[in-house]
Coordinates of C-alpha atoms in Angstrom, one line a residue:
Chain A
X11 CA 0.0 0.0 0.0
X12 CA 1.4 3.4 -0.9
X13 CA 2.1 6.0 1.7
X14 CA -0.7 8.2 0.3
X15 CA -3.2 5.4 0.5
X16 CA -2.1 4.5 4.0
X17 CA -2.7 8.1 5.1
X18 CA -6.1 8.1 3.5
X19 CA -7.0 4.9 5.2
X20 CA -5.9 6.2 8.6
X21 CA -7.9 9.4 8.0
X22 CA -11.1 7.6 7.0
X23 CA -10.8 5.1 9.9
X24 CA -10.3 7.9 12.4
X25 CA -13.2 9.8 11.0
X26 CA -15.5 6.8 11.2
X27 CA -14.4 6.0 14.7
X28 CA -15.1 9.6 15.8
X29 CA -18.5 9.8 14.1
X30 CA -19.7 6.4 15.3
X31 CA -18.6 7.2 18.8
X32 CA -20.1 10.6 19.0
X33 CA -23.8 9.6 19.3
X34 CA -23.1 7.8 22.6
X35 CA -20.4 10.2 23.9
X36 CA -21.1 13.3 25.8
X37 CA -22.5 14.5 29.1
X38 CA -25.6 16.2 30.4
X39 CA -25.2 19.9 31.2
X40 CA -25.2 19.3 35.0
X41 CA -22.1 17.0 34.6
X42 CA -19.8 19.6 33.2
X43 CA -18.3 20.8 36.5
X44 CA -14.8 19.6 35.5
X45 CA -15.1 20.4 31.8
X46 CA -16.1 23.9 32.6
X47 CA -12.9 24.7 34.4
X48 CA -10.7 27.1 32.5
X49 CA -7.8 24.7 32.6
X50 CA -9.9 22.1 30.7
X51 CA -10.3 24.5 27.8
X52 CA -8.7 23.2 24.6
X53 CA -6.3 26.1 24.6
X54 CA -6.0 26.8 28.3
X55 CA -2.6 28.5 27.9
X56 CA -2.8 30.8 24.9
X57 CA 0.3 32.8 25.9
X58 CA 2.4 29.6 26.0
X59 CA 0.8 28.4 22.8
X60 CA 1.6 31.6 21.0
X61 CA 5.2 31.5 22.1
X62 CA 5.7 27.9 21.3
X63 CA 4.2 28.4 17.8
X64 CA 6.6 31.2 17.2
X65 CA 9.7 29.3 18.4
X66 CA 8.9 26.1 16.5
X67 CA 7.8 28.0 13.4
X68 CA 11.3 29.5 13.3
X69 CA 13.2 26.3 14.1
X70 CA 11.3 23.6 12.3
X71 CA 10.0 23.0 8.8
X72 CA 6.4 22.2 9.7
X73 CA 3.9 24.5 11.4
X74 CA 0.3 24.7 12.3
X75 CA -2.1 21.8 12.8
X76 CA -3.5 23.0 16.1
X77 CA -4.2 26.4 14.6
X78 CA -3.2 28.2 11.4
X79 CA 0.3 27.5 10.1
X80 CA 1.3 31.0 8.9
X81 CA 3.9 32.6 11.1
X82 CA 3.7 36.2 10.0
X83 CA 7.4 36.8 10.6
X84 CA 10.7 36.5 8.9
X85 CA 12.0 34.4 11.7
X86 CA 15.5 33.8 10.4
Chain B
X26 CA -34.2 45.3 37.2
X27 CA -35.7 47.0 34.2
X28 CA -32.2 47.2 32.7
X29 CA -31.7 43.5 33.4
X30 CA -34.8 42.6 31.4
X31 CA -33.6 44.9 28.7
X32 CA -30.2 43.2 28.7
X33 CA -31.7 39.8 28.3
X34 CA -33.9 40.9 25.5
X35 CA -30.9 42.4 23.7
X36 CA -29.0 39.1 24.1
X37 CA -31.9 37.2 22.6
X38 CA -32.0 39.5 19.7
X39 CA -28.4 38.9 19.1
X40 CA -27.9 42.3 17.5
X41 CA -24.2 43.3 17.4
X42 CA -25.1 47.0 17.5
X43 CA -27.3 46.6 20.5
X44 CA -24.6 44.6 22.2
X45 CA -22.1 47.3 21.8
X46 CA -24.7 49.7 23.2
X47 CA -25.0 47.4 26.2
X48 CA -21.3 47.3 26.5
X49 CA -21.2 51.1 26.5
X50 CA -23.8 51.1 29.2
X51 CA -21.5 48.8 31.2
X52 CA -18.6 51.0 30.6
X53 CA -20.6 53.9 31.9
X54 CA -21.1 52.0 35.2
X55 CA -24.7 51.1 35.0
X56 CA -26.0 47.9 36.6
X57 CA -26.0 45.9 33.3
X58 CA -22.7 44.6 34.4
X59 CA -23.8 42.0 37.0
X60 CA -26.5 40.3 35.0
X61 CA -25.1 40.3 31.6
X62 CA -21.5 39.3 32.2
X63 CA -20.3 42.6 30.8
X64 CA -17.1 42.0 32.6
X65 CA -14.1 44.2 33.2
X66 CA -11.2 44.0 30.9
X67 CA -9.0 41.0 31.5
X68 CA -5.3 41.5 30.9
X69 CA -2.5 39.0 30.6
X70 CA 1.1 39.6 29.9
X71 CA 4.1 37.4 29.2
X72 CA 7.9 38.1 29.2
X73 CA 10.1 35.6 27.5
X74 CA 13.8 35.1 27.2
X75 CA 15.1 32.6 24.6
X76 CA 18.7 31.7 24.3
X77 CA 20.5 29.3 22.0
X78 CA 24.0 28.3 22.9
X79 CA 26.4 30.4 20.7
X80 CA 23.5 31.4 18.4
X81 CA 20.4 33.5 18.6
X82 CA 19.0 35.2 21.7
X83 CA 15.5 36.6 21.7
X84 CA 13.3 38.5 24.1
X85 CA 9.6 38.7 23.7
X86 CA 6.9 40.7 25.4
X87 CA 3.2 39.8 24.9
X88 CA 0.3 41.9 26.2
X89 CA -3.3 40.8 25.7
X90 CA -6.6 42.4 26.7
X91 CA -10.0 40.8 26.4
X92 CA -13.4 41.8 27.3
X93 CA -16.7 40.0 27.3
X94 CA -19.8 41.8 26.0
X95 CA -23.0 40.1 27.2
X96 CA -23.0 36.3 27.5
X97 CA -21.4 35.5 24.2
X98 CA -19.4 38.3 22.6
X99 CA -15.7 38.6 23.2
X100 CA -13.1 41.1 22.0
X101 CA -9.5 40.1 22.2
X102 CA -6.5 42.4 21.5
X103 CA -2.9 41.4 21.5
X104 CA 0.4 43.2 21.1
X105 CA 3.7 41.3 20.7
X106 CA 7.1 42.9 20.8
X107 CA 10.2 40.9 20.1
X108 CA 13.8 41.5 19.6
X109 CA 16.3 39.1 18.1
X110 CA 20.1 39.3 18.2
X111 CA 22.9 36.9 17.7
X112 CA 24.2 34.4 15.1
X113 CA 22.4 32.2 12.6
X114 CA 23.9 29.4 10.5
X115 CA 24.4 30.7 7.0
X116 CA 24.2 27.3 5.4
X117 CA 27.8 26.8 4.5
X118 CA 29.7 23.8 5.9
X119 CA 32.7 24.0 8.2
X120 CA 36.2 23.6 6.9
X121 CA 39.7 22.9 8.1
X122 CA 40.7 26.4 7.2
X123 CA 39.5 29.9 7.9
X124 CA 36.5 30.9 5.8
X125 CA 35.5 34.4 4.9
X126 CA 31.9 35.5 4.0
X127 CA 30.3 38.7 2.9
X128 CA 27.6 40.1 5.2
X129 CA 24.0 40.0 3.7
X130 CA 24.2 43.8 3.2
X131 CA 27.4 43.5 1.2
X132 CA 29.0 45.9 3.7
X133 CA 31.8 44.1 5.4
X134 CA 32.9 40.5 5.9
X135 CA 33.1 38.0 8.7
X136 CA 35.6 35.2 9.2
X137 CA 34.9 31.8 10.6
X138 CA 37.6 29.8 12.4
X139 CA 38.6 26.3 11.2
X140 CA 36.3 23.4 12.3
X141 CA 33.6 25.9 13.3
X142 CA 30.0 26.0 11.9
X143 CA 29.7 29.2 9.9
X144 CA 27.4 31.6 11.7
X145 CA 26.5 35.1 10.6
X146 CA 26.5 37.1 13.8
X147 CA 24.8 40.2 12.4
X148 CA 21.2 39.2 13.0
X149 CA 19.4 42.0 14.8
X150 CA 15.7 42.5 14.4
X151 CA 12.8 44.0 16.3
X152 CA 9.3 43.0 15.5
X153 CA 5.9 44.5 16.5
X154 CA 2.7 42.5 16.0
X155 CA -0.8 43.5 16.7
X156 CA -3.8 41.1 16.6
X157 CA -7.5 41.8 17.1
X158 CA -10.3 39.3 17.1
X159 CA -14.0 39.5 17.8
X160 CA -16.3 36.5 18.4
X161 CA -20.0 36.2 19.0
X162 CA -22.9 33.9 18.5
X163 CA -25.1 34.0 15.4
X164 CA -27.5 31.9 17.5
X165 CA -26.9 29.8 20.6
X166 CA -25.3 26.9 18.7
X167 CA -23.5 28.9 16.0
X168 CA -20.5 31.0 16.8
X169 CA -18.2 33.1 14.6
X170 CA -14.8 34.7 15.1
X171 CA -13.2 37.2 12.9
X172 CA -9.6 38.5 13.3
X173 CA -6.9 40.5 11.8
X174 CA -3.1 40.5 12.4
X175 CA -0.3 42.9 11.4
X176 CA 3.3 42.2 12.0
X177 CA 6.2 44.5 11.1
X178 CA 9.9 44.0 11.4
X179 CA 12.8 45.7 9.7
X180 CA 12.9 43.4 6.7
X181 CA 9.5 41.7 6.8
X182 CA 5.9 42.6 7.1
X183 CA 2.8 40.5 7.3
X184 CA -0.9 41.3 7.1
X185 CA -3.5 38.6 7.6
X186 CA -7.3 38.2 8.2
X187 CA -9.0 35.1 9.4
X188 CA -12.5 33.9 10.1
X189 CA -14.0 30.9 11.8
X190 CA -17.5 29.5 12.2
X191 CA -18.3 26.8 14.8
X192 CA -21.5 24.9 15.2
X193 CA -22.4 22.9 18.3
X194 CA -24.4 19.6 18.0
X195 CA -25.5 16.8 20.2
X196 CA -26.5 19.0 23.2
X197 CA -23.2 20.9 22.9
X198 CA -21.2 17.8 23.2
X199 CA -19.8 18.1 19.7
X200 CA -18.5 21.1 17.8
X201 CA -17.7 21.3 14.1
X202 CA -15.6 24.3 13.1
X203 CA -14.4 25.7 9.8
X204 CA -11.7 28.4 9.6
X205 CA -10.0 30.3 6.8
X206 CA -7.0 32.6 6.9
X207 CA -5.3 34.8 4.2
X208 CA -2.0 36.3 4.7
X209 CA 0.0 38.7 2.5
X210 CA 3.6 39.1 3.4
X211 CA 6.4 41.3 2.0
X212 CA 10.0 40.4 2.4
X213 CA 12.6 43.2 1.9
X214 CA 15.9 41.7 3.0
X215 CA 19.0 43.6 4.0
X216 CA 21.1 43.7 0.9
X217 CA 18.2 42.9 -1.4
X218 CA 17.2 39.5 -2.8
X219 CA 20.0 37.5 -4.2
X220 CA 19.9 35.7 -7.6
X221 CA 19.5 32.0 -7.0
X222 CA 22.7 30.0 -7.3
X223 CA 24.8 33.2 -7.9
X224 CA 28.1 33.0 -6.1
X225 CA 28.6 35.0 -3.0
X226 CA 31.0 37.9 -3.9
X227 CA 33.8 38.0 -1.2
X228 CA 36.2 40.9 -1.4
X229 CA 39.6 39.3 -0.9
X230 CA 41.6 41.9 -2.6
X231 CA 40.8 40.9 -6.2
X232 CA 38.9 44.1 -7.0
X233 CA 40.6 47.1 -8.4
X234 CA 38.5 49.5 -6.3
X235 CA 35.4 49.6 -4.2
X236 CA 33.2 50.4 -7.2
X237 CA 34.3 47.2 -8.9
X238 CA 33.3 45.3 -5.8
X239 CA 29.9 46.8 -5.6
X240 CA 29.3 46.2 -9.3
X241 CA 30.1 42.5 -8.7
X242 CA 27.9 42.4 -5.6
X243 CA 25.0 44.2 -7.2
X244 CA 25.2 41.8 -10.2
X245 CA 24.1 39.0 -7.8
X246 CA 20.9 40.9 -6.7
X247 CA 17.6 40.8 -8.5
X248 CA 15.2 43.0 -6.6
X249 CA 14.8 44.6 -3.3
X250 CA 11.6 43.0 -2.2
X251 CA 9.2 40.2 -3.0
X252 CA 5.9 38.9 -1.7
X253 CA 4.4 35.8 -0.1
X254 CA 0.7 34.9 0.1
X255 CA -0.7 32.2 2.3
X256 CA -4.2 30.8 2.2
X257 CA -5.3 28.3 4.8
X258 CA -8.3 26.2 5.7
X259 CA -8.8 24.5 9.1
X260 CA -11.6 22.1 9.9
X261 CA -12.0 21.0 13.4
X262 CA -14.1 18.5 15.4
X263 CA -14.3 18.8 19.2
X264 CA -16.0 16.0 21.2
X265 CA -16.8 15.7 24.8
X266 CA -16.4 12.1 25.7
X267 CA -17.4 12.0 29.3
X268 CA -17.4 14.1 32.5
X269 CA -13.6 14.0 32.5
X270 CA -12.5 13.8 28.9
X271 CA -12.6 15.7 25.7
X272 CA -11.0 15.3 22.3
X273 CA -10.2 17.5 19.3
X274 CA -9.4 16.6 15.7
X275 CA -8.2 19.1 13.1
X276 CA -7.5 18.9 9.5
X277 CA -5.5 21.8 8.0
X278 CA -4.5 22.8 4.5
X279 CA -2.1 25.7 3.9
X280 CA -1.0 26.9 0.5
X281 CA 1.9 29.3 0.3
X282 CA 3.1 31.1 -2.8
X283 CA 5.9 33.6 -3.5
X284 CA 9.4 34.1 -2.4
X285 CA 10.0 31.1 -0.1
X286 CA 13.8 31.0 -0.2
X287 CA 15.9 32.4 2.6
X288 CA 17.8 35.4 1.1
X289 CA 20.7 34.9 3.7
X290 CA 21.3 31.2 3.1
X291 CA 24.1 29.8 0.9
X292 CA 25.4 26.4 0.0
X293 CA 29.0 25.4 -0.1
X294 CA 30.2 23.9 -3.4
X295 CA 33.0 21.5 -2.6
X296 CA 35.6 19.6 -4.7
X297 CA 36.5 15.9 -4.5
X298 CA 38.6 16.6 -1.4
X299 CA 35.7 18.4 0.4
X300 CA 37.3 21.8 0.1
X301 CA 34.9 24.6 -0.5
X302 CA 35.4 26.2 -4.0
X303 CA 32.3 28.4 -4.1
X304 CA 29.4 29.6 -2.1
X305 CA 26.1 30.0 -3.9
X306 CA 22.7 31.4 -2.8
X307 CA 20.0 28.8 -2.2
X308 CA 16.8 28.4 -4.2
X309 CA 13.5 26.9 -2.9
X310 CA 10.3 26.3 -4.8
X311 CA 8.0 29.3 -5.1
X312 CA 5.0 27.4 -3.8
X313 CA 4.2 25.0 -1.0
X314 CA 1.1 23.0 -0.1
X315 CA 0.8 21.5 3.3
X316 CA -1.7 19.1 4.9
X317 CA -1.9 18.7 8.6
X318 CA -3.8 16.3 11.0
X319 CA -4.0 17.1 14.6
X320 CA -5.5 15.1 17.5
X321 CA -5.7 16.2 21.1
X322 CA -7.2 14.6 24.2
X323 CA -7.5 16.1 27.6
X324 CA -8.4 14.2 30.7
X325 CA -9.2 15.5 34.2
X326 CA -8.0 13.1 36.8
X327 CA -8.8 13.6 40.5
X328 CA -6.0 16.0 41.2
X329 CA -4.4 16.5 37.9
X330 CA -5.1 17.3 34.3
X331 CA -3.4 15.4 31.5
X332 CA -3.3 16.3 27.8
X333 CA -1.5 14.7 24.9
X334 CA -1.6 15.6 21.2
X335 CA -0.3 14.1 18.0
X336 CA 0.3 16.0 14.8
X337 CA 1.2 14.8 11.4
X338 CA 2.2 17.2 8.7
X339 CA 3.0 16.4 5.1
X340 CA 3.8 18.8 2.3
X341 CA 4.8 18.9 -1.4
X342 CA 8.4 19.7 -0.5
X343 CA 8.3 16.1 0.7
X344 CA 8.7 17.0 4.4
X345 CA 6.7 14.7 6.7
X346 CA 6.7 15.5 10.4
X347 CA 5.4 13.9 13.5
X348 CA 4.9 15.7 16.8
X349 CA 3.8 14.4 20.2
X350 CA 3.2 17.0 22.8
X351 CA 2.0 16.4 26.3
X352 CA 1.4 18.3 29.6
X353 CA 0.5 17.0 33.0
X354 CA -0.8 19.6 35.4
X355 CA -0.7 18.6 39.1
X356 CA -3.2 20.7 41.0
X357 CA -2.0 22.0 44.4
X358 CA -3.5 24.1 47.1
X359 CA -4.7 27.7 46.6
X360 CA -4.9 27.4 42.8
X361 CA -1.3 26.5 42.5
X362 CA 0.0 23.8 40.2
X363 CA 3.1 22.2 38.7
X364 CA 3.0 21.2 35.1
X365 CA 5.7 19.2 33.4
X366 CA 5.9 19.3 29.6
X367 CA 7.4 17.0 27.0
X368 CA 7.4 17.4 23.3
X369 CA 8.9 15.2 20.6
X370 CA 9.3 16.3 17.0
X371 CA 10.7 14.4 14.0
X372 CA 10.9 15.6 10.4
X373 CA 12.1 14.1 7.2
X374 CA 14.2 16.3 4.9
X375 CA 12.8 18.4 2.1
X376 CA 13.5 16.8 -1.3
X377 CA 15.8 19.7 -2.3
X378 CA 17.7 19.8 1.0
X379 CA 21.4 19.3 0.5
X380 CA 24.0 20.0 3.2
X381 CA 26.4 21.0 0.4
X382 CA 26.8 20.8 -3.4
X383 CA 29.5 18.8 -5.1
X384 CA 31.5 20.5 -7.9
X385 CA 31.4 17.3 -9.8
X386 CA 27.7 17.3 -10.2
X387 CA 25.4 19.6 -12.2
X388 CA 23.8 22.5 -10.3
X389 CA 20.3 21.3 -9.3
X390 CA 17.3 23.4 -10.0
X391 CA 16.4 23.7 -6.3
X392 CA 18.7 23.4 -3.3
X393 CA 18.9 24.6 0.3
X394 CA 21.4 23.7 3.0
X395 CA 19.1 25.3 5.7
X396 CA 19.4 22.8 8.6
X397 CA 15.7 23.5 9.4
X398 CA 14.8 21.6 6.2
X399 CA 17.0 18.6 7.0
X400 CA 16.1 15.3 8.6
X401 CA 16.0 15.9 12.3
X402 CA 14.6 15.0 15.7
X403 CA 13.9 17.5 18.4
X404 CA 12.7 17.3 22.0
X405 CA 11.5 19.8 24.5
X406 CA 11.3 19.3 28.3
X407 CA 9.8 21.9 30.5
X408 CA 8.3 22.7 33.8
X409 CA 5.8 25.3 34.7
X410 CA 4.6 26.5 38.1
X411 CA 1.4 28.5 38.4
X412 CA 0.1 30.2 41.5
X413 CA -2.5 32.8 42.6
X414 CA -1.5 36.0 44.4
X415 CA -3.4 37.4 47.4
X416 CA -5.3 39.9 45.4
X417 CA -6.6 37.1 43.0
X418 CA -4.1 37.8 40.2
X419 CA -2.4 34.8 38.8
X420 CA 1.2 34.2 37.7
X421 CA 3.1 31.5 36.0
X422 CA 6.8 30.8 35.5
X423 CA 8.0 28.3 32.8
X424 CA 11.4 26.9 32.1
X425 CA 12.0 24.9 28.9
X426 CA 14.9 23.2 27.3
X427 CA 14.8 22.5 23.5
X428 CA 17.3 20.3 21.6
X429 CA 17.5 19.6 17.9
X430 CA 19.6 16.7 16.6
X431 CA 20.1 16.2 12.9
X432 CA 19.7 12.5 11.9
X433 CA 23.1 12.0 10.2
X434 CA 22.2 8.4 9.1
X435 CA 19.6 9.8 6.8
X436 CA 21.8 12.5 5.2
X437 CA 23.3 12.3 1.7
X438 CA 26.6 10.4 1.5
X439 CA 29.6 12.5 2.4
X440 CA 32.8 13.2 0.6
X441 CA 36.1 11.7 1.9
X442 CA 37.6 15.0 3.0
X443 CA 34.5 16.0 5.0
X444 CA 34.6 13.0 7.3
X445 CA 36.2 14.7 10.2
X446 CA 34.0 17.8 10.0
X447 CA 30.8 18.4 11.9
X448 CA 28.4 19.0 9.1
X449 CA 25.2 18.5 11.2
X450 CA 25.6 20.5 14.4
X451 CA 23.0 20.2 17.1
X452 CA 21.0 23.2 18.3
X453 CA 19.9 23.7 21.8
X454 CA 18.0 26.5 23.5
X455 CA 16.8 27.6 26.9
X456 CA 13.5 29.3 27.3
X457 CA 12.4 31.2 30.4
X458 CA 9.0 32.7 30.5
X459 CA 6.9 34.6 33.1
X460 CA 3.1 35.1 32.7
X461 CA 1.0 37.4 34.7
X462 CA -2.8 37.6 34.6
X463 CA -4.7 40.6 36.1

């Protein structure tokens, strides 16, 4: 199997897993005590994230994924 | 009370103008505040020191301000200032003898000792960046965010706009989001843009006068600035799994066009003994398309919060990368916590990456010796401590160590004379950061 096909297969499998699982996943509104805490937010440390993105953008060839990839700087 | 009712009605109407009016009322000190969450401004600030051994040092200051309007709308402003000094690898390989290079501006030269990685120590830049974003609900399950960003440094400027729309499903347990971003950058390097594969002109006494040197130098320059445009798409799915756990999946596509070479980077052209005969400016493709997959899970244990993410990125420069990033926050008393961090990154080389060129071979159409495009592994270990002050303000201190190691086994075969030289130096950096929220 070529690399491209393997990637596609992984993608589709993941997507199906997520979609099939979603209907039974989740909590009622009154069970969100832990999820509602600020430190459980997906990006709970935006300052760190912004700094990490900047550092890795300027030191590595890949960027983005979690958020947009463009760095907006020369970063030599 | 009357105002409270009015505030509720306004929220229900979801009218931006009316929300701003409500915000103005809050600013004027009326009682809309308590009922409608028209909060005070929240500020956060961060100071960062970044230092590579023998190379670049950077300092960065971030200041953010955000304010909620009503239950849903949020304005966020951010200013970033950073300053960079120090030395950056110029792409040439080390030699057994002294090497001399011309500075990017053409004004002056610098010499590199034998058995030393050539670093250009003239890097000095100051950058200012301003971001603004506004988000609100179209309706309770449909949220939008719009944002703009401007960044300016001495030789580079960037303007970008972005937008995102997010829809909640399944009793707010699932969120599907779609974001787009467009950026327009202008690069105006010191000494202008060099002609690809032209030889670096080094004044070693061969010119009759200064005018002759500048004629030769200017012949290697094509224009004083060029542009880069980036268009991006980001599709995300967030899923609450149970009371303690949530997951996020993203797919991203980024298409970049324009001048993507680094105007300061050269390649050494070596003979059969590994001795440098020439230095030529690099040339990268003028477009790049990148796909990314990102998955994150976050889990709340009894007294700690654990998150781990995996990211896969592939692009048409043939660079594939894998990243694992994890934090484990141990919750202490009085809102304090300790948080260890570990990140592992691995990338394959760009198809046109070459640590040097061989004189015996034809000059390729594309080539770069930038170590950041080579095959490498990098890791970061860090520790953060967060605590709350008496007045309720919060502070965090973070120390990180980053190390990048080129994978020599996967590099092109060497030339006999280069065997004792360090062609693939490691890079390591220390990062110290202080955050304050008030």
